[in-house]
């Protein structure tokens, strides 16, 4: 069918034609936002899931939900090799200047800017050439202890108070949260604790890999009382079919049941793969309904595309010993697997694999779903590894 009209959208962060199966989480965040706006307490939300399950597109949708409820949305992502403050500070500066432009009397916004100025000079963080206006003086005793866990909550409190003064609320949307180190994550959690204690209108909606609940728990043992971790997984069979069928039907098309079976057989309900198979099948079909044969032909291209992009970008960042470790894991199937079994397959001792294992965890290629267990962070990665390196 006409590729220009193709509704499917395979790609990191590409909005799907229909966001299927996420209504419950959207509702949870709507309730969170409404409650916090009214000064009631509610757990903030951290979406967790493997790569390609749809965390980023859902986070974007949740940002729109917050905007519709008149939240000021501050959105950014954690980066592997950049300090959290260096990413956060310019965003907070912009937020405070936005609040400053809103109607309202009082000095809380200027106090927020003063706290930010303190924090910037204490941690030697730059927010670019412009900095914070010369007419704002850093506030002695606020956000200047040099301890991130003390200073960030101070700053966030002053921002929460500024929002109250301007009769608004703030939503902090952070993607790739797993890239924060333990101290940064701890400081963020303490900040959210402060928001709750003071009933300030600031919510956190974040997303990241399934390691996050454990990382947050290690950083602050009480994090579970502050944060809820909805897990995004593959779509149910019904939702997976809907994600393919509805966009086709909406364009006056049809797709046969056995074609949907075949798509599901390959994608197992993972959103990224659904978009890929939907996209390629649409392009292959020369007329409606889309048939089994179209999907079969599309599968070859889909696998090639995924191998060349989705899987390959991650594979390309690995050194040979890491590739070998993952290939060993892949031999055992999709996982999770005990570290000991990986060592056995590779005919090595568990202890000697320690450093490779640690660097793969750090790079976010694998995670530990339970003590002593390892799993891939990318769905169907075992199959890819066996294609990429046929012989162990
Ligand atoms: N609920 C959904 N229904 C259908 N497709 C989805 C859904 N969520 C995400 N997708 C598709 O999956 C792909 C990956 O989404 P993305 O948000 O980048 O995943 P993640 O951030 O978890 O890696 C995109 O092509 C997107 O269009
Ligand atoms: Mg993402």
Tab-separated table of C-alpha atoms and ligand atoms in Angstrom:
chain	number	residue	atom	x	y	z
A	1	UNK	CA	0.000	0.000	0.000
A	2	UNK	CA	0.992	3.631	-0.389
A	3	UNK	CA	4.094	4.073	1.809
A	4	UNK	CA	3.282	7.747	2.246
A	5	UNK	CA	0.047	6.821	4.000
A	6	UNK	CA	1.740	4.144	6.165
A	7	UNK	CA	0.508	4.831	9.722
A	8	UNK	CA	3.055	2.691	11.585
A	9	UNK	CA	5.945	4.338	13.363
A	10	UNK	CA	8.892	2.133	14.282
A	11	UNK	CA	11.549	4.224	16.012
A	12	UNK	CA	12.761	5.294	19.447
A	13	UNK	CA	10.241	7.748	20.855
A	14	UNK	CA	8.116	7.802	17.650
A	15	UNK	CA	4.459	8.239	18.633
A	16	UNK	CA	2.498	5.153	17.542
A	17	UNK	CA	-0.712	5.573	15.517
A	18	UNK	CA	-2.522	4.278	18.582
A	19	UNK	CA	-1.157	4.083	22.130
A	20	UNK	CA	-2.622	0.739	23.126
A	21	UNK	CA	-2.925	-0.838	26.558
A	22	UNK	CA	-1.743	2.069	28.699
A	23	UNK	CA	-5.047	3.536	29.887
A	24	UNK	CA	-4.593	2.374	33.441
A	25	UNK	CA	-1.236	4.114	33.859
A	26	UNK	CA	-2.549	7.281	32.227
A	27	UNK	CA	-5.404	7.251	34.712
A	28	UNK	CA	-3.002	6.661	37.615
A	29	UNK	CA	-0.979	9.723	36.628
A	30	UNK	CA	-4.090	11.826	36.121
A	31	UNK	CA	-5.181	10.987	39.666
A	32	UNK	CA	-1.689	11.739	40.980
A	33	UNK	CA	-1.655	15.136	39.261
A	34	UNK	CA	-5.165	16.070	40.384
A	35	UNK	CA	-4.499	15.056	43.992
A	36	UNK	CA	-1.151	16.800	44.329
A	37	UNK	CA	-2.591	19.970	42.796
A	38	UNK	CA	-5.127	19.935	45.636
A	39	UNK	CA	-2.416	19.489	48.273
A	40	UNK	CA	-3.084	15.783	48.821
A	41	UNK	CA	-0.262	13.315	48.850
A	42	UNK	CA	0.189	10.575	46.286
A	43	UNK	CA	3.069	8.415	45.082
A	44	UNK	CA	4.986	9.723	42.111
A	45	UNK	CA	5.392	7.370	39.167
A	46	UNK	CA	8.429	5.676	37.650
A	47	UNK	CA	7.684	3.621	34.518
A	48	UNK	CA	9.955	0.639	34.151
A	49	UNK	CA	10.503	-1.750	31.279
A	50	UNK	CA	12.852	-3.128	28.680
A	51	UNK	CA	14.026	-1.102	25.700
A	52	UNK	CA	11.357	-0.622	23.066
A	53	UNK	CA	8.309	-1.308	25.253
A	54	UNK	CA	7.085	2.266	24.927
A	55	UNK	CA	8.322	4.140	27.993
A	56	UNK	CA	9.326	7.302	26.146
A	57	UNK	CA	6.133	7.656	24.130
A	58	UNK	CA	4.055	7.052	27.250
A	59	UNK	CA	6.115	9.591	29.176
A	60	UNK	CA	5.417	12.139	26.436
A	61	UNK	CA	1.707	11.385	26.656
A	62	UNK	CA	1.814	11.794	30.437
A	63	UNK	CA	3.494	15.160	29.904
A	64	UNK	CA	0.478	16.227	27.831
A	65	UNK	CA	-1.851	14.968	30.552
A	66	UNK	CA	-0.002	17.114	33.102
A	67	UNK	CA	-0.059	20.144	30.774
A	68	UNK	CA	-3.802	19.777	30.295
A	69	UNK	CA	-4.130	19.900	34.077
A	70	UNK	CA	-2.171	23.151	33.982
A	71	UNK	CA	1.082	21.797	35.252
A	72	UNK	CA	4.351	23.381	34.176
A	73	UNK	CA	6.176	20.486	32.592
A	74	UNK	CA	9.942	20.198	32.863
A	75	UNK	CA	11.161	17.360	30.660
A	76	UNK	CA	14.590	15.891	29.989
A	77	UNK	CA	16.508	12.634	30.041
A	78	UNK	CA	19.360	11.264	32.122
A	79	UNK	CA	22.599	10.738	30.220
A	80	UNK	CA	25.176	8.049	30.798
A	81	UNK	CA	28.125	10.418	30.953
A	82	UNK	CA	26.719	13.683	32.256
A	83	UNK	CA	26.083	14.822	35.827
A	84	UNK	CA	22.395	15.066	36.720
A	85	UNK	CA	22.744	18.614	38.028
A	86	UNK	CA	24.300	19.779	34.778
A	87	UNK	CA	21.171	18.597	32.946
A	88	UNK	CA	18.645	19.627	35.577
A	89	UNK	CA	19.907	23.113	36.446
A	90	UNK	CA	19.273	24.831	33.082
A	91	UNK	CA	15.754	23.360	33.053
A	92	UNK	CA	15.015	24.671	36.536
A	93	UNK	CA	16.398	28.061	35.608
A	94	UNK	CA	14.007	28.204	32.679
A	95	UNK	CA	11.126	27.074	34.884
A	96	UNK	CA	11.834	29.752	37.482
A	97	UNK	CA	11.999	32.484	34.855
A	98	UNK	CA	8.696	31.197	33.430
A	99	UNK	CA	7.146	31.361	36.897
A	100	UNK	CA	8.569	34.847	37.290
A	101	UNK	CA	6.638	35.959	34.214
A	102	UNK	CA	3.360	34.613	35.581
A	103	UNK	CA	1.041	36.972	37.349
A	104	UNK	CA	1.317	36.995	41.137
A	105	UNK	CA	2.913	38.869	43.981
A	106	UNK	CA	5.461	37.678	46.540
A	107	UNK	CA	9.132	36.902	46.686
A	108	UNK	CA	9.124	33.115	46.413
A	109	UNK	CA	10.214	32.986	42.785
A	110	UNK	CA	13.178	35.226	43.494
A	111	UNK	CA	13.998	33.027	46.471
A	112	UNK	CA	13.921	30.050	44.155
A	113	UNK	CA	16.352	31.796	41.832
A	114	UNK	CA	18.549	32.663	44.819
A	115	UNK	CA	18.562	29.011	45.915
A	116	UNK	CA	19.434	27.956	42.373
A	117	UNK	CA	22.263	30.484	42.301
A	118	UNK	CA	23.610	29.056	45.562
A	119	UNK	CA	23.448	25.536	44.261
A	120	UNK	CA	25.138	26.464	40.986
A	121	UNK	CA	28.087	28.092	42.698
A	122	UNK	CA	28.348	25.384	45.380
A	123	UNK	CA	28.483	22.598	42.793
A	124	UNK	CA	30.244	24.667	40.107
A	125	UNK	CA	27.529	23.981	37.574
A	126	UNK	CA	27.016	26.314	34.644
A	127	UNK	CA	23.681	27.112	33.031
A	128	UNK	CA	25.340	28.718	30.036
A	129	UNK	CA	26.546	32.234	29.316
A	130	UNK	CA	23.537	34.000	30.751
A	131	UNK	CA	23.618	32.418	34.222
A	132	UNK	CA	21.272	33.867	36.804
A	133	UNK	CA	20.600	37.613	36.772
A	134	UNK	CA	23.042	39.840	38.647
A	135	UNK	CA	20.152	41.296	40.583
A	136	UNK	CA	19.667	37.920	42.304
A	137	UNK	CA	21.925	37.204	45.248
A	138	UNK	CA	22.732	33.649	46.285
A	139	UNK	CA	20.925	32.774	49.495
A	140	UNK	CA	23.343	31.944	52.326
A	141	UNK	CA	22.343	28.811	54.215
A	142	UNK	CA	20.079	27.510	51.446
A	143	UNK	CA	21.286	24.903	48.948
A	144	UNK	CA	24.934	25.625	49.707
A	145	UNK	CA	26.081	22.844	52.060
A	146	UNK	CA	27.888	20.957	49.303
A	147	UNK	CA	25.853	17.820	50.044
A	148	UNK	CA	23.609	17.055	47.115
A	149	UNK	CA	21.117	15.244	49.341
A	150	UNK	CA	20.643	18.407	51.372
A	151	UNK	CA	20.948	21.046	48.701
A	152	UNK	CA	18.759	19.589	45.968
A	153	UNK	CA	15.767	19.165	48.333
A	154	UNK	CA	16.304	22.769	49.498
A	155	UNK	CA	16.188	23.984	45.935
A	156	UNK	CA	13.179	21.822	45.082
A	157	UNK	CA	11.346	23.082	48.130
A	158	UNK	CA	11.890	26.666	47.087
A	159	UNK	CA	10.639	25.778	43.601
A	160	UNK	CA	7.555	24.089	45.081
A	161	UNK	CA	6.874	27.193	47.152
A	162	UNK	CA	7.314	29.423	44.123
A	163	UNK	CA	4.768	27.267	42.257
A	164	UNK	CA	2.278	27.645	45.133
A	165	UNK	CA	2.742	31.381	45.059
A	166	UNK	CA	2.003	31.478	41.322
A	167	UNK	CA	-0.946	29.116	41.791
A	168	UNK	CA	0.474	26.457	39.561
A	169	UNK	CA	2.070	23.019	39.846
A	170	UNK	CA	5.191	21.430	38.404
A	171	UNK	CA	5.688	18.045	36.757
A	172	UNK	CA	9.245	16.789	36.469
A	173	UNK	CA	9.450	14.302	33.590
A	174	UNK	CA	12.717	12.381	33.491
A	175	UNK	CA	13.485	9.665	30.947
A	176	UNK	CA	16.412	7.201	31.254
A	177	UNK	CA	16.426	7.659	35.015
A	178	UNK	CA	18.728	4.650	35.448
A	179	UNK	CA	21.671	6.816	34.352
A	180	UNK	CA	21.572	8.772	37.618
A	181	UNK	CA	24.185	7.558	40.067
A	182	UNK	CA	23.275	6.512	43.565
A	183	UNK	CA	23.922	9.923	45.105
A	184	UNK	CA	21.892	11.733	42.440
A	185	UNK	CA	19.016	9.295	42.713
A	186	UNK	CA	19.134	9.575	46.504
A	187	UNK	CA	18.976	13.375	46.307
A	188	UNK	CA	15.994	13.186	43.957
A	189	UNK	CA	14.157	10.802	46.280
A	190	UNK	CA	14.834	12.989	49.333
A	191	UNK	CA	13.496	15.922	47.299
A	192	UNK	CA	10.281	14.047	46.575
A	193	UNK	CA	10.020	13.172	50.244
A	194	UNK	CA	10.264	16.883	51.043
A	195	UNK	CA	7.505	17.678	48.534
A	196	UNK	CA	5.262	15.169	50.249
A	197	UNK	CA	6.032	16.376	53.772
A	198	UNK	CA	5.353	19.977	52.830
A	199	UNK	CA	2.417	19.177	50.516
A	200	UNK	CA	4.087	21.065	47.690
A	201	UNK	CA	2.684	20.790	44.153
A	202	UNK	CA	5.544	19.051	42.396
A	203	UNK	CA	5.308	15.562	40.935
A	204	UNK	CA	7.873	13.250	39.386
A	205	UNK	CA	7.003	11.111	36.380
A	206	UNK	CA	10.042	9.177	35.257
A	207	UNK	CA	10.979	6.184	33.123
A	208	UNK	CA	13.860	3.768	32.912
A	209	UNK	CA	15.088	0.204	32.885
A	210	UNK	CA	13.711	-2.484	35.204
A	211	UNK	CA	16.745	-2.035	37.470
A	212	UNK	CA	15.274	1.174	38.852
A	213	UNK	CA	13.250	-0.083	41.818
A	214	UNK	CA	16.354	-1.840	43.157
A	215	UNK	CA	18.629	1.147	42.482
A	216	UNK	CA	16.197	3.515	44.189
A	217	UNK	CA	15.793	1.129	47.119
A	218	UNK	CA	19.547	0.975	47.590
A	219	UNK	CA	19.840	4.750	47.415
A	220	UNK	CA	16.997	5.321	49.916
A	221	UNK	CA	15.268	2.481	51.690
A	222	UNK	CA	11.991	4.395	51.963
A	223	UNK	CA	11.751	5.084	48.236
A	224	UNK	CA	8.999	2.493	47.860
A	225	UNK	CA	6.696	4.575	49.991
A	226	UNK	CA	7.175	7.572	47.694
A	227	UNK	CA	7.304	6.016	44.266
A	228	UNK	CA	5.122	3.628	42.350
A	229	UNK	CA	6.765	1.546	39.611
A	230	UNK	CA	4.263	0.477	36.972
A	231	UNK	CA	5.954	-2.041	34.732
A	232	UNK	CA	5.495	-1.830	30.990
A	233	UNK	CA	5.689	-5.198	29.331
A	234	UNK	CA	4.712	-6.648	25.986
A	235	UNK	CA	1.094	-5.996	24.982
A	236	UNK	CA	-1.450	-8.734	25.540
A	237	UNK	CA	-2.457	-10.674	22.454
A	238	UNK	CA	-5.660	-8.685	22.222
A	239	UNK	CA	-3.915	-5.313	22.533
A	240	UNK	CA	-1.171	-6.360	20.130
A	241	UNK	CA	-3.808	-7.167	17.484
A	242	UNK	CA	-5.557	-3.901	18.165
A	243	UNK	CA	-2.297	-1.971	17.744
A	244	UNK	CA	-1.995	-3.385	14.224
A	245	UNK	CA	-5.623	-3.661	13.176
A	246	UNK	CA	-7.040	-0.312	14.290
A	247	UNK	CA	-4.657	1.919	12.325
A	248	UNK	CA	-5.309	-0.205	9.194
A	249	UNK	CA	-9.087	-0.132	9.626
A	250	UNK	CA	-9.003	3.590	10.291
A	251	UNK	CA	-7.516	3.975	6.809
A	252	UNK	CA	-10.325	1.935	5.265
A	253	UNK	CA	-8.128	-1.159	5.083
A	254	UNK	CA	-8.322	-4.707	6.400
A	255	UNK	CA	-5.943	-7.339	7.653
A	256	UNK	CA	-6.618	-11.086	7.833
A	257	UNK	CA	-6.611	-13.057	11.073
A	258	UNK	CA	-3.764	-15.357	10.005
A	259	UNK	CA	-1.699	-12.292	9.113
A	260	UNK	CA	-2.226	-11.002	12.668
A	261	UNK	CA	-1.228	-14.425	14.024
A	262	UNK	CA	2.000	-14.288	12.081
A	263	UNK	CA	2.794	-10.749	13.268
A	264	UNK	CA	2.236	-11.761	16.873
A	265	UNK	CA	4.356	-14.882	16.438
A	266	UNK	CA	7.316	-12.633	15.576
A	267	UNK	CA	6.701	-9.642	17.840
A	268	UNK	CA	5.392	-11.427	20.969
A	269	UNK	CA	3.543	-8.218	21.670
A	270	UNK	CA	6.597	-5.944	22.013
A	271	UNK	CA	5.565	-2.461	20.835
A	272	UNK	CA	8.701	-1.618	18.860
A	273	UNK	CA	8.453	-4.865	16.926
A	274	UNK	CA	4.717	-4.412	16.372
A	275	UNK	CA	5.383	-1.054	14.719
A	276	UNK	CA	8.131	-2.592	12.595
A	277	UNK	CA	6.016	-5.529	11.392
A	278	UNK	CA	3.019	-3.280	10.851
A	279	UNK	CA	5.118	-0.853	8.845
A	280	UNK	CA	6.805	-3.438	6.648
A	281	UNK	CA	3.608	-5.453	6.106
A	282	UNK	CA	1.758	-2.339	4.971
A	283	UNK	CA	4.489	-1.529	2.453
A	284	UNK	CA	4.572	-5.107	1.154
A	285	UNK	CA	0.836	-5.491	0.590
A	286	UNK	CA	-0.332	-4.522	-2.871
A	287	UNK	CA	-4.015	-4.502	-1.877
A	288	UNK	CA	-6.262	-4.942	1.147
A	289	UNK	CA	-6.715	-7.116	3.035
A	290	UNK	CA	-3.116	-7.511	4.191
A	291	UNK	CA	-2.465	-11.261	3.982
A	292	UNK	CA	-0.258	-13.898	5.532
A	293	UNK	CA	2.026	-13.837	2.482
A	294	UNK	CA	2.552	-10.073	2.872
A	295	UNK	CA	3.574	-10.528	6.499
A	296	UNK	CA	5.913	-13.387	5.626
A	297	UNK	CA	7.639	-11.246	3.036
A	298	UNK	CA	7.734	-8.356	5.502
A	299	UNK	CA	9.356	-10.500	8.187
A	300	UNK	CA	12.648	-10.828	6.335
A	301	UNK	CA	12.946	-7.041	5.938
A	302	UNK	CA	11.786	-6.441	9.505
A	303	UNK	CA	14.452	-8.687	10.963
A	304	UNK	CA	17.100	-7.049	8.775
A	305	UNK	CA	15.961	-3.583	9.833
A	306	UNK	CA	15.977	-4.466	13.518
A	307	UNK	CA	19.371	-6.116	13.262
A	308	UNK	CA	20.813	-3.109	11.468
A	309	UNK	CA	19.333	-0.533	13.845
A	310	UNK	CA	17.565	-1.437	17.079
A	311	UNK	CA	19.900	-4.279	18.042
A	312	UNK	CA	23.033	-3.117	16.256
A	313	UNK	CA	23.334	0.284	17.972
A	314	UNK	CA	23.716	-1.514	21.293
A	315	UNK	CA	25.921	-4.286	19.953
A	316	UNK	CA	28.261	-1.747	18.351
A	317	UNK	CA	29.193	-0.247	21.720
A	318	UNK	CA	30.568	-3.508	23.102
A	319	UNK	CA	34.101	-4.830	23.385
A	320	UNK	CA	34.867	-8.452	22.396
A	321	UNK	CA	34.760	-9.900	25.943
A	322	UNK	CA	31.336	-8.318	26.481
A	323	UNK	CA	30.046	-9.719	23.203
A	324	UNK	CA	31.266	-13.142	24.198
A	325	UNK	CA	29.516	-12.925	27.552
A	326	UNK	CA	26.229	-11.955	25.877
A	327	UNK	CA	26.637	-14.684	23.286
A	328	UNK	CA	27.050	-17.181	26.129
A	329	UNK	CA	23.896	-15.857	27.757
A	330	UNK	CA	22.057	-16.061	24.430
A	331	UNK	CA	22.946	-19.734	24.149
A	332	UNK	CA	20.727	-20.289	27.196
A	333	UNK	CA	17.683	-18.595	25.652
A	334	UNK	CA	15.767	-15.424	26.534
A	335	UNK	CA	16.427	-15.667	30.288
A	336	UNK	CA	16.710	-14.715	33.063
A	337	UNK	CA	19.702	-16.951	33.781
A	338	UNK	CA	21.850	-17.569	36.850
A	339	UNK	CA	25.342	-16.086	36.459
A	340	UNK	CA	26.728	-19.555	37.142
A	341	UNK	CA	25.035	-21.006	34.062
A	342	UNK	CA	26.559	-18.302	31.859
A	343	UNK	CA	29.969	-19.174	33.276
A	344	UNK	CA	29.315	-22.868	32.588
A	345	UNK	CA	28.350	-22.258	28.968
A	346	UNK	CA	31.501	-20.195	28.452
A	347	UNK	CA	33.564	-22.782	30.357
A	348	UNK	CA	34.828	-20.065	32.687
A	349	UNK	CA	34.727	-19.407	36.388
A	350	UNK	CA	31.983	-17.085	37.683
A	351	UNK	CA	34.511	-14.943	39.541
A	352	UNK	CA	36.568	-14.239	36.430
A	353	UNK	CA	33.442	-13.011	34.656
A	354	UNK	CA	32.787	-10.395	37.360
A	355	UNK	CA	34.298	-7.358	35.609
A	356	UNK	CA	32.588	-8.040	32.258
A	357	UNK	CA	29.301	-8.608	34.008
A	358	UNK	CA	29.719	-5.320	35.893
A	359	UNK	CA	30.457	-3.330	32.752
A	360	UNK	CA	27.448	-4.831	30.927
A	361	UNK	CA	25.249	-3.899	33.874
A	362	UNK	CA	26.655	-0.380	33.822
A	363	UNK	CA	26.059	-0.032	30.092
A	364	UNK	CA	22.469	-1.107	30.642
A	365	UNK	CA	22.791	-4.158	28.358
A	366	UNK	CA	21.762	-6.590	31.087
A	367	UNK	CA	20.082	-6.250	34.452
A	368	UNK	CA	19.500	-8.386	37.472
A	369	UNK	CA	15.784	-9.145	37.946
A	370	UNK	CA	16.535	-11.112	41.133
A	371	UNK	CA	19.585	-11.936	43.189
A	372	UNK	CA	22.122	-13.925	41.161
A	373	UNK	CA	20.010	-13.704	37.990
A	374	UNK	CA	20.782	-11.911	34.738
A	375	UNK	CA	18.520	-10.896	31.872
A	376	UNK	CA	18.803	-8.853	28.679
A	377	UNK	CA	17.396	-5.301	28.697
A	378	UNK	CA	16.412	-5.576	25.029
A	379	UNK	CA	13.590	-7.991	24.135
A	380	UNK	CA	14.513	-10.885	21.837
A	381	UNK	CA	18.196	-9.963	22.168
A	382	UNK	CA	19.150	-13.629	22.563
A	383	UNK	CA	17.882	-14.368	19.064
A	384	UNK	CA	19.794	-11.397	17.687
A	385	UNK	CA	23.040	-12.510	19.370
A	386	UNK	CA	22.709	-15.959	17.848
A	387	UNK	CA	22.222	-14.386	14.414
A	388	UNK	CA	25.089	-11.938	14.887
A	389	UNK	CA	27.557	-14.556	16.163
A	390	UNK	CA	26.342	-17.942	14.931
A	391	UNK	CA	28.991	-20.056	16.691
A	392	UNK	CA	29.673	-19.836	20.374
B	1	LIG	N1	1.298	1.333	23.617
B	1	LIG	C1	1.829	1.216	22.401
B	1	LIG	N2	1.115	0.714	21.376
B	1	LIG	C2	1.678	0.601	20.150
B	1	LIG	N3	2.930	0.971	19.849
B	1	LIG	C3	3.691	1.484	20.826
B	1	LIG	C4	3.181	1.638	22.136
B	1	LIG	N4	4.146	2.154	22.917
B	1	LIG	C5	5.218	2.338	22.117
B	1	LIG	N5	4.975	1.940	20.863
B	1	LIG	C6	5.957	1.963	19.757
B	1	LIG	O1	7.121	1.269	20.233
B	1	LIG	C7	8.330	1.903	19.801
B	1	LIG	C8	9.229	2.166	20.992
B	1	LIG	O2	8.694	3.144	21.857
B	1	LIG	P1	9.623	3.941	22.902
B	1	LIG	O3	8.733	4.810	23.684
B	1	LIG	O4	10.780	4.570	22.194
B	1	LIG	O5	10.167	2.738	23.821
B	1	LIG	P2	11.190	2.801	25.045
B	1	LIG	O6	11.314	4.225	25.468
B	1	LIG	O7	10.610	1.927	26.090
B	1	LIG	O8	12.497	2.244	24.524
B	1	LIG	C9	7.895	3.127	19.013
B	1	LIG	O9	7.986	2.789	17.644
B	1	LIG	C10	6.456	3.366	19.412
B	1	LIG	O10	5.706	3.907	18.353
B	2	LIG	MG1	13.004	5.416	25.625
